Amino acid sequence: MPGPFSLYTRFIMQRSPIKHCRNCGEAVVYLIPDDGDTKPRAICPACETIHYENPLNVVGTVPYWGDKVLLCKRNIEPRRGKWTLPAGFLELGETTAQGAARETLEEAGAQIEMEGLFSVINVARVGQVHMFYRARLLSDHFDPGHETIEAQLYAESEIPWEEIAFRTVKETLERFFADQQRGSFGFYAGDIN
Amino acid sequence: MPGPFSLYTRFIMQRSPIKHCRNCGEAVVYLIPDDGDTKPRAICPACETIHYENPLNVVGTVPYWGDKVLLCKRNIEPRRGKWTLPAGFLELGETTAQGAARETLEEAGAQIEMEGLFSVINVARVGQVHMFYRARLLSDHFDPGHETIEAQLYAESEIPWEEIAFRTVKETLERFFADQQRGSFGFYAGDIN
């Protein structure tokens, strides 16, 4: 059974400190490697493996249907019950566009045609980079997965702005509607502090 | 002493299979988690930690001085002796722009003013996303670090195209010079197969 905390659990697990070597299981020590590095890393005293940790990419779409945008009400922590654009962690073996399309199918069951990369927003505080693609909806029928309570189309004036789950989603939506009104889509890069 | 293989070693180590739990050191098993997931993950039978692996971001700059661009001759594997734009793995706690600026300082010792995000190129085969920013050089004096044999300015006609280390660098350079000739810089998203 899918639990309500699966994505949150993933996040926490990915960021818990490295205590043991992934190669041999020995307890690691934190030291600055002797190879010109400048930061402490988890190093295995037995097999000398150096363990690096790096930011994660979260990829998603802005699925649009005329002047409306598809939002998903989250069924998982964090921000359960809040509204988001379909998005999730990029997986090995897929491009950012493929990952964004996969998440849109998994979370909203939406049929889309992928368009251009629209926003790249850093959330350095939590070690994430969020990327959203524009995506043209091919149907207004949705079939949300277990991570979503409901999927719904919203015009700009109807968006529940106080109930948006993440600031990267809010910024992406604001830019998207502004560009849509202007009649020309640009590309937006930004940071969330 | 910094070794000539440090970055290559980092890459290999980051992609070696997970054999032991980072939390408790127990040997992991590969199973599809029972939480709605669809892919096998390294799971610890003792403490139940699920270990995820995700693509890495490589961030760098196109440092320009008039109509010339700064390239670095690599002193490390892979592609030792080949030319590249300054770039490296994004670190936790920094934005993509901060990481790109750091790598430019570390690899070229170049003084720059960061400008806009210019290219985002997926290399899904090796689980990487490469991002390059335009960066205006504030001086034509460089002080390369240990990962670089030499740093040199090249006009488009002088670029050693057959000696460029990575396809993401080649594509970024081609787009940069095309946009520079046109007199207007856009944004380029692409994939390397």
PDB file of C-alpha atoms in Angstrom, chain A:
ATOM      1  CA  MET A   1       0.000   0.000   0.000  1.00  0.00           C
ATOM      2  CA  PRO A   2       1.317   3.442  -0.878  1.00  0.00           C
ATOM      3  CA  GLY A   3       1.719   5.417   2.320  1.00  0.00           C
ATOM      4  CA  PRO A   4       0.861   9.117   2.634  1.00  0.00           C
ATOM      5  CA  PHE A   5       4.447   9.991   3.570  1.00  0.00           C
ATOM      6  CA  SER A   6       6.338   8.335   0.731  1.00  0.00           C
ATOM      7  CA  LEU A   7       7.799  11.431  -0.944  1.00  0.00           C
ATOM      8  CA  TYR A   8       8.589  13.132   2.353  1.00  0.00           C
ATOM      9  CA  THR A   9      10.234   9.945   3.569  1.00  0.00           C
ATOM     10  CA  ARG A  10      12.302   9.853   0.402  1.00  0.00           C
ATOM     11  CA  PHE A  11      13.441  13.407   0.992  1.00  0.00           C
ATOM     12  CA  ILE A  12      14.403  12.827   4.611  1.00  0.00           C
ATOM     13  CA  MET A  13      16.217   9.599   3.778  1.00  0.00           C
ATOM     14  CA  GLN A  14      18.191  11.213   1.009  1.00  0.00           C
ATOM     15  CA  ARG A  15      19.388  13.912   3.364  1.00  0.00           C
ATOM     16  CA  SER A  16      20.136  11.928   6.520  1.00  0.00           C
ATOM     17  CA  PRO A  17      23.871  11.985   7.268  1.00  0.00           C
ATOM     18  CA  ILE A  18      26.089   9.278   5.777  1.00  0.00           C
ATOM     19  CA  LYS A  19      27.186   7.065   8.666  1.00  0.00           C
ATOM     20  CA  HIS A  20      28.494   3.997   6.819  1.00  0.00           C
ATOM     21  CA  CYS A  21      30.369   3.279   3.582  1.00  0.00           C
ATOM     22  CA  ARG A  22      28.093   2.232   0.700  1.00  0.00           C
ATOM     23  CA  ASN A  23      30.879   0.055  -0.671  1.00  0.00           C
ATOM     24  CA  CYS A  24      31.997  -1.949   2.392  1.00  0.00           C
ATOM     25  CA  GLY A  25      29.718  -0.945   5.310  1.00  0.00           C
ATOM     26  CA  GLU A  26      32.513   0.441   7.531  1.00  0.00           C
ATOM     27  CA  ALA A  27      31.716   3.541   9.663  1.00  0.00           C
ATOM     28  CA  VAL A  28      32.844   6.680   7.784  1.00  0.00           C
ATOM     29  CA  VAL A  29      34.778   9.684   9.073  1.00  0.00           C
ATOM     30  CA  TYR A  30      34.304  13.276   7.880  1.00  0.00           C
ATOM     31  CA  LEU A  31      37.525  14.773   6.518  1.00  0.00           C
ATOM     32  CA  ILE A  32      38.647  17.051   3.690  1.00  0.00           C
ATOM     33  CA  PRO A  33      40.025  14.700   0.993  1.00  0.00           C
ATOM     34  CA  ASP A  34      43.707  15.081   0.153  1.00  0.00           C
ATOM     35  CA  ASP A  35      43.047  15.713  -3.575  1.00  0.00           C
ATOM     36  CA  GLY A  36      42.644  19.477  -3.725  1.00  0.00           C
ATOM     37  CA  ASP A  37      39.106  19.400  -2.328  1.00  0.00           C
ATOM     38  CA  THR A  38      37.992  22.126   0.089  1.00  0.00           C
ATOM     39  CA  LYS A  39      35.002  20.547   1.859  1.00  0.00           C
ATOM     40  CA  PRO A  40      34.714  17.715   4.427  1.00  0.00           C
ATOM     41  CA  ARG A  41      33.356  14.500   2.877  1.00  0.00           C
ATOM     42  CA  ALA A  42      32.304  11.171   4.349  1.00  0.00           C
ATOM     43  CA  ILE A  43      35.420   9.006   3.804  1.00  0.00           C
ATOM     44  CA  CYS A  44      35.723   5.284   4.467  1.00  0.00           C
ATOM     45  CA  PRO A  45      38.837   4.466   6.549  1.00  0.00           C
ATOM     46  CA  ALA A  46      38.747   0.848   5.308  1.00  0.00           C
ATOM     47  CA  CYS A  47      38.320   1.043   1.507  1.00  0.00           C
ATOM     48  CA  GLU A  48      39.034   4.807   1.097  1.00  0.00           C
ATOM     49  CA  THR A  49      35.808   5.505  -0.821  1.00  0.00           C
ATOM     50  CA  ILE A  50      34.900   9.210  -0.749  1.00  0.00           C
ATOM     51  CA  HIS A  51      31.140   9.828  -0.570  1.00  0.00           C
ATOM     52  CA  TYR A  52      29.760  12.977  -2.205  1.00  0.00           C
ATOM     53  CA  GLU A  53      26.285  14.421  -1.786  1.00  0.00           C
ATOM     54  CA  ASN A  54      24.841  16.790  -4.341  1.00  0.00           C
ATOM     55  CA  PRO A  55      21.637  18.735  -5.007  1.00  0.00           C
ATOM     56  CA  LEU A  56      18.610  16.991  -6.522  1.00  0.00           C
ATOM     57  CA  ASN A  57      16.549  18.096  -9.494  1.00  0.00           C
ATOM     58  CA  VAL A  58      12.777  18.336  -9.148  1.00  0.00           C
ATOM     59  CA  VAL A  59      11.137  18.347 -12.595  1.00  0.00           C
ATOM     60  CA  GLY A  60       7.554  19.118 -13.542  1.00  0.00           C
ATOM     61  CA  THR A  61       5.197  20.800 -15.984  1.00  0.00           C
ATOM     62  CA  VAL A  62       2.777  23.685 -16.328  1.00  0.00           C
ATOM     63  CA  PRO A  63      -0.022  21.762 -18.100  1.00  0.00           C
ATOM     64  CA  TYR A  64      -2.361  24.280 -19.771  1.00  0.00           C
ATOM     65  CA  TRP A  65      -5.797  24.010 -21.386  1.00  0.00           C
ATOM     66  CA  GLY A  66      -6.703  27.287 -23.076  1.00  0.00           C
ATOM     67  CA  ASP A  67      -6.172  29.960 -20.408  1.00  0.00           C
ATOM     68  CA  LYS A  68      -6.396  27.424 -17.569  1.00  0.00           C
ATOM     69  CA  VAL A  69      -3.641  25.514 -15.772  1.00  0.00           C
ATOM     70  CA  LEU A  70      -3.828  22.062 -14.184  1.00  0.00           C
ATOM     71  CA  LEU A  71      -3.103  21.870 -10.453  1.00  0.00           C
ATOM     72  CA  CYS A  72      -2.931  18.781  -8.247  1.00  0.00           C
ATOM     73  CA  LYS A  73      -4.067  18.653  -4.611  1.00  0.00           C
ATOM     74  CA  ARG A  74      -1.335  16.775  -2.761  1.00  0.00           C
ATOM     75  CA  ASN A  75      -2.149  13.496  -1.016  1.00  0.00           C
ATOM     76  CA  ILE A  76       1.355  13.188   0.481  1.00  0.00           C
ATOM     77  CA  GLU A  77       3.595  15.085   2.860  1.00  0.00           C
ATOM     78  CA  PRO A  78       5.036  17.646   2.819  1.00  0.00           C
ATOM     79  CA  ARG A  79       2.137  20.074   2.207  1.00  0.00           C
ATOM     80  CA  ARG A  80      -0.590  17.443   2.094  1.00  0.00           C
ATOM     81  CA  GLY A  81      -3.875  19.085   1.001  1.00  0.00           C
ATOM     82  CA  LYS A  82      -2.095  22.002  -0.727  1.00  0.00           C
ATOM     83  CA  TRP A  83      -2.063  22.554  -4.494  1.00  0.00           C
ATOM     84  CA  THR A  84       0.940  22.042  -6.747  1.00  0.00           C
ATOM     85  CA  LEU A  85       1.998  21.630 -10.344  1.00  0.00           C
ATOM     86  CA  PRO A  86       2.810  17.977 -11.138  1.00  0.00           C
ATOM     87  CA  ALA A  87       6.512  17.478 -10.302  1.00  0.00           C
ATOM     88  CA  GLY A  88       8.945  15.103  -8.631  1.00  0.00           C
ATOM     89  CA  PHE A  89      12.551  13.966  -8.386  1.00  0.00           C
ATOM     90  CA  LEU A  90      14.442  13.417 -11.650  1.00  0.00           C
ATOM     91  CA  GLU A  91      15.503   9.762 -11.969  1.00  0.00           C
ATOM     92  CA  LEU A  92      18.690   8.243 -13.384  1.00  0.00           C
ATOM     93  CA  GLY A  93      18.379   7.396 -17.075  1.00  0.00           C
ATOM     94  CA  GLU A  94      15.844  10.072 -18.013  1.00  0.00           C
ATOM     95  CA  THR A  95      16.161  13.625 -19.304  1.00  0.00           C
ATOM     96  CA  THR A  96      14.597  16.521 -17.425  1.00  0.00           C
ATOM     97  CA  ALA A  97      11.793  16.644 -20.024  1.00  0.00           C
ATOM     98  CA  GLN A  98      11.186  12.885 -19.749  1.00  0.00           C
ATOM     99  CA  GLY A  99      11.081  13.122 -15.959  1.00  0.00           C
ATOM    100  CA  ALA A 100       8.653  16.058 -16.097  1.00  0.00           C
ATOM    101  CA  ALA A 101       6.379  14.129 -18.493  1.00  0.00           C
ATOM    102  CA  ARG A 102       6.527  11.007 -16.269  1.00  0.00           C
ATOM    103  CA  GLU A 103       5.566  12.967 -13.155  1.00  0.00           C
ATOM    104  CA  THR A 104       2.668  14.606 -15.017  1.00  0.00           C
ATOM    105  CA  LEU A 105       1.352  11.195 -15.992  1.00  0.00           C
ATOM    106  CA  GLU A 106       1.923   9.695 -12.521  1.00  0.00           C
ATOM    107  CA  GLU A 107       0.450  12.536 -10.469  1.00  0.00           C
ATOM    108  CA  ALA A 108      -2.319  13.830 -12.723  1.00  0.00           C
ATOM    109  CA  GLY A 109      -2.903  11.101 -15.321  1.00  0.00           C
ATOM    110  CA  ALA A 110      -2.867  13.930 -17.847  1.00  0.00           C
ATOM    111  CA  GLN A 111      -2.222  13.529 -21.586  1.00  0.00           C
ATOM    112  CA  ILE A 112       0.183  16.238 -22.698  1.00  0.00           C
ATOM    113  CA  GLU A 113       2.412  17.457 -25.477  1.00  0.00           C
ATOM    114  CA  MET A 114       5.685  18.698 -23.964  1.00  0.00           C
ATOM    115  CA  GLU A 115       6.827  22.202 -24.912  1.00  0.00           C
ATOM    116  CA  GLY A 116       9.818  24.317 -23.868  1.00  0.00           C
ATOM    117  CA  LEU A 117      11.650  24.584 -20.554  1.00  0.00           C
ATOM    118  CA  PHE A 118       9.992  27.522 -18.787  1.00  0.00           C
ATOM    119  CA  SER A 119      11.610  27.938 -15.357  1.00  0.00           C
ATOM    120  CA  VAL A 120      14.751  26.885 -13.474  1.00  0.00           C
ATOM    121  CA  ILE A 121      14.551  27.876  -9.808  1.00  0.00           C
ATOM    122  CA  ASN A 122      17.184  27.095  -7.171  1.00  0.00           C
ATOM    123  CA  VAL A 123      16.177  26.181  -3.630  1.00  0.00           C
ATOM    124  CA  ALA A 124      19.722  25.917  -2.304  1.00  0.00           C
ATOM    125  CA  ARG A 125      18.594  25.778   1.340  1.00  0.00           C
ATOM    126  CA  VAL A 126      17.223  22.277   0.764  1.00  0.00           C
ATOM    127  CA  GLY A 127      19.689  21.293  -1.979  1.00  0.00           C
ATOM    128  CA  GLN A 128      17.213  21.307  -4.861  1.00  0.00           C
ATOM    129  CA  VAL A 129      16.871  22.752  -8.352  1.00  0.00           C
ATOM    130  CA  HIS A 130      13.277  22.935  -9.651  1.00  0.00           C
ATOM    131  CA  MET A 131      12.575  22.937 -13.396  1.00  0.00           C
ATOM    132  CA  PHE A 132       9.181  23.335 -15.058  1.00  0.00           C
ATOM    133  CA  TYR A 133       8.271  22.772 -18.708  1.00  0.00           C
ATOM    134  CA  ARG A 134       5.257  24.195 -20.505  1.00  0.00           C
ATOM    135  CA  ALA A 135       2.974  21.328 -21.575  1.00  0.00           C
ATOM    136  CA  ARG A 136      -0.142  21.545 -23.764  1.00  0.00           C
ATOM    137  CA  LEU A 137      -2.981  19.389 -22.439  1.00  0.00           C
ATOM    138  CA  LEU A 138      -4.482  17.116 -25.106  1.00  0.00           C
ATOM    139  CA  SER A 139      -7.614  16.400 -23.051  1.00  0.00           C
ATOM    140  CA  ASP A 140      -9.394  17.821 -19.991  1.00  0.00           C
ATOM    141  CA  HIS A 141      -9.889  14.346 -18.579  1.00  0.00           C
ATOM    142  CA  PHE A 142      -7.467  13.451 -15.765  1.00  0.00           C
ATOM    143  CA  ASP A 143      -6.748  10.282 -13.852  1.00  0.00           C
ATOM    144  CA  PRO A 144      -4.723  11.232 -10.759  1.00  0.00           C
ATOM    145  CA  GLY A 145      -2.426   8.718  -9.072  1.00  0.00           C
ATOM    146  CA  HIS A 146      -2.181   7.924  -5.379  1.00  0.00           C
ATOM    147  CA  GLU A 147      -0.056  10.995  -4.615  1.00  0.00           C
ATOM    148  CA  THR A 148      -2.896  13.316  -5.695  1.00  0.00           C
ATOM    149  CA  ILE A 149      -6.309  13.879  -4.033  1.00  0.00           C
ATOM    150  CA  GLU A 150      -7.740  15.665  -7.075  1.00  0.00           C
ATOM    151  CA  ALA A 151      -6.590  17.372 -10.273  1.00  0.00           C
ATOM    152  CA  GLN A 152      -8.361  20.524 -11.436  1.00  0.00           C
ATOM    153  CA  LEU A 153      -8.081  23.258 -14.068  1.00  0.00           C
ATOM    154  CA  TYR A 154      -7.794  26.839 -12.824  1.00  0.00           C
ATOM    155  CA  ALA A 155      -7.885  30.171 -14.625  1.00  0.00           C
ATOM    156  CA  GLU A 156      -5.522  32.789 -13.189  1.00  0.00           C
ATOM    157  CA  SER A 157      -8.318  34.504 -11.225  1.00  0.00           C
ATOM    158  CA  GLU A 158      -9.387  31.174  -9.690  1.00  0.00           C
ATOM    159  CA  ILE A 159      -5.959  29.981  -8.485  1.00  0.00           C
ATOM    160  CA  PRO A 160      -5.956  29.299  -4.704  1.00  0.00           C
ATOM    161  CA  TRP A 161      -2.802  31.391  -4.228  1.00  0.00           C
ATOM    162  CA  GLU A 162      -2.785  30.984  -0.432  1.00  0.00           C
ATOM    163  CA  GLU A 163      -3.005  27.216  -0.824  1.00  0.00           C
ATOM    164  CA  ILE A 164      -0.080  26.691  -3.209  1.00  0.00           C
ATOM    165  CA  ALA A 165       2.300  24.075  -1.788  1.00  0.00           C
ATOM    166  CA  PHE A 166       5.692  25.441  -2.870  1.00  0.00           C
ATOM    167  CA  ARG A 167       7.162  28.859  -3.683  1.00  0.00           C
ATOM    168  CA  THR A 168       8.777  27.539  -6.877  1.00  0.00           C
ATOM    169  CA  VAL A 169       5.292  26.555  -8.077  1.00  0.00           C
ATOM    170  CA  LYS A 170       3.843  29.978  -7.138  1.00  0.00           C
ATOM    171  CA  GLU A 171       6.634  31.837  -8.958  1.00  0.00           C
ATOM    172  CA  THR A 172       6.339  29.610 -12.015  1.00  0.00           C
ATOM    173  CA  LEU A 173       2.553  30.138 -12.153  1.00  0.00           C
ATOM    174  CA  GLU A 174       2.887  33.929 -11.783  1.00  0.00           C
ATOM    175  CA  ARG A 175       5.437  34.071 -14.625  1.00  0.00           C
ATOM    176  CA  PHE A 176       3.390  31.714 -16.777  1.00  0.00           C
ATOM    177  CA  PHE A 177       0.198  33.811 -16.552  1.00  0.00           C
ATOM    178  CA  ALA A 178       2.155  37.033 -17.100  1.00  0.00           C
ATOM    179  CA  ASP A 179       3.743  35.595 -20.261  1.00  0.00           C
ATOM    180  CA  GLN A 180       0.420  34.170 -21.430  1.00  0.00           C
ATOM    181  CA  GLN A 181      -1.221  37.593 -21.134  1.00  0.00           C
ATOM    182  CA  ARG A 182       1.705  39.161 -23.013  1.00  0.00           C
ATOM    183  CA  GLY A 183       1.214  36.532 -25.735  1.00  0.00           C
ATOM    184  CA  SER A 184       4.844  35.353 -25.680  1.00  0.00           C
ATOM    185  CA  PHE A 185       6.600  32.826 -23.461  1.00  0.00           C
ATOM    186  CA  GLY A 186      10.107  33.512 -22.210  1.00  0.00           C
ATOM    187  CA  PHE A 187      12.352  31.586 -19.876  1.00  0.00           C
ATOM    188  CA  TYR A 188      12.714  32.322 -16.185  1.00  0.00           C
ATOM    189  CA  ALA A 189      15.703  31.534 -13.938  1.00  0.00           C
ATOM    190  CA  GLY A 190      15.539  32.458 -10.265  1.00  0.00           C
ATOM    191  CA  ASP A 191      16.381  31.594  -6.671  1.00  0.00           C
ATOM    192  CA  ILE A 192      14.273  30.972  -3.562  1.00  0.00           C
ATOM    193  CA  ASN A 193      16.093  31.931  -0.352  1.00  0.00           C
TER     194      ASN A 193
END
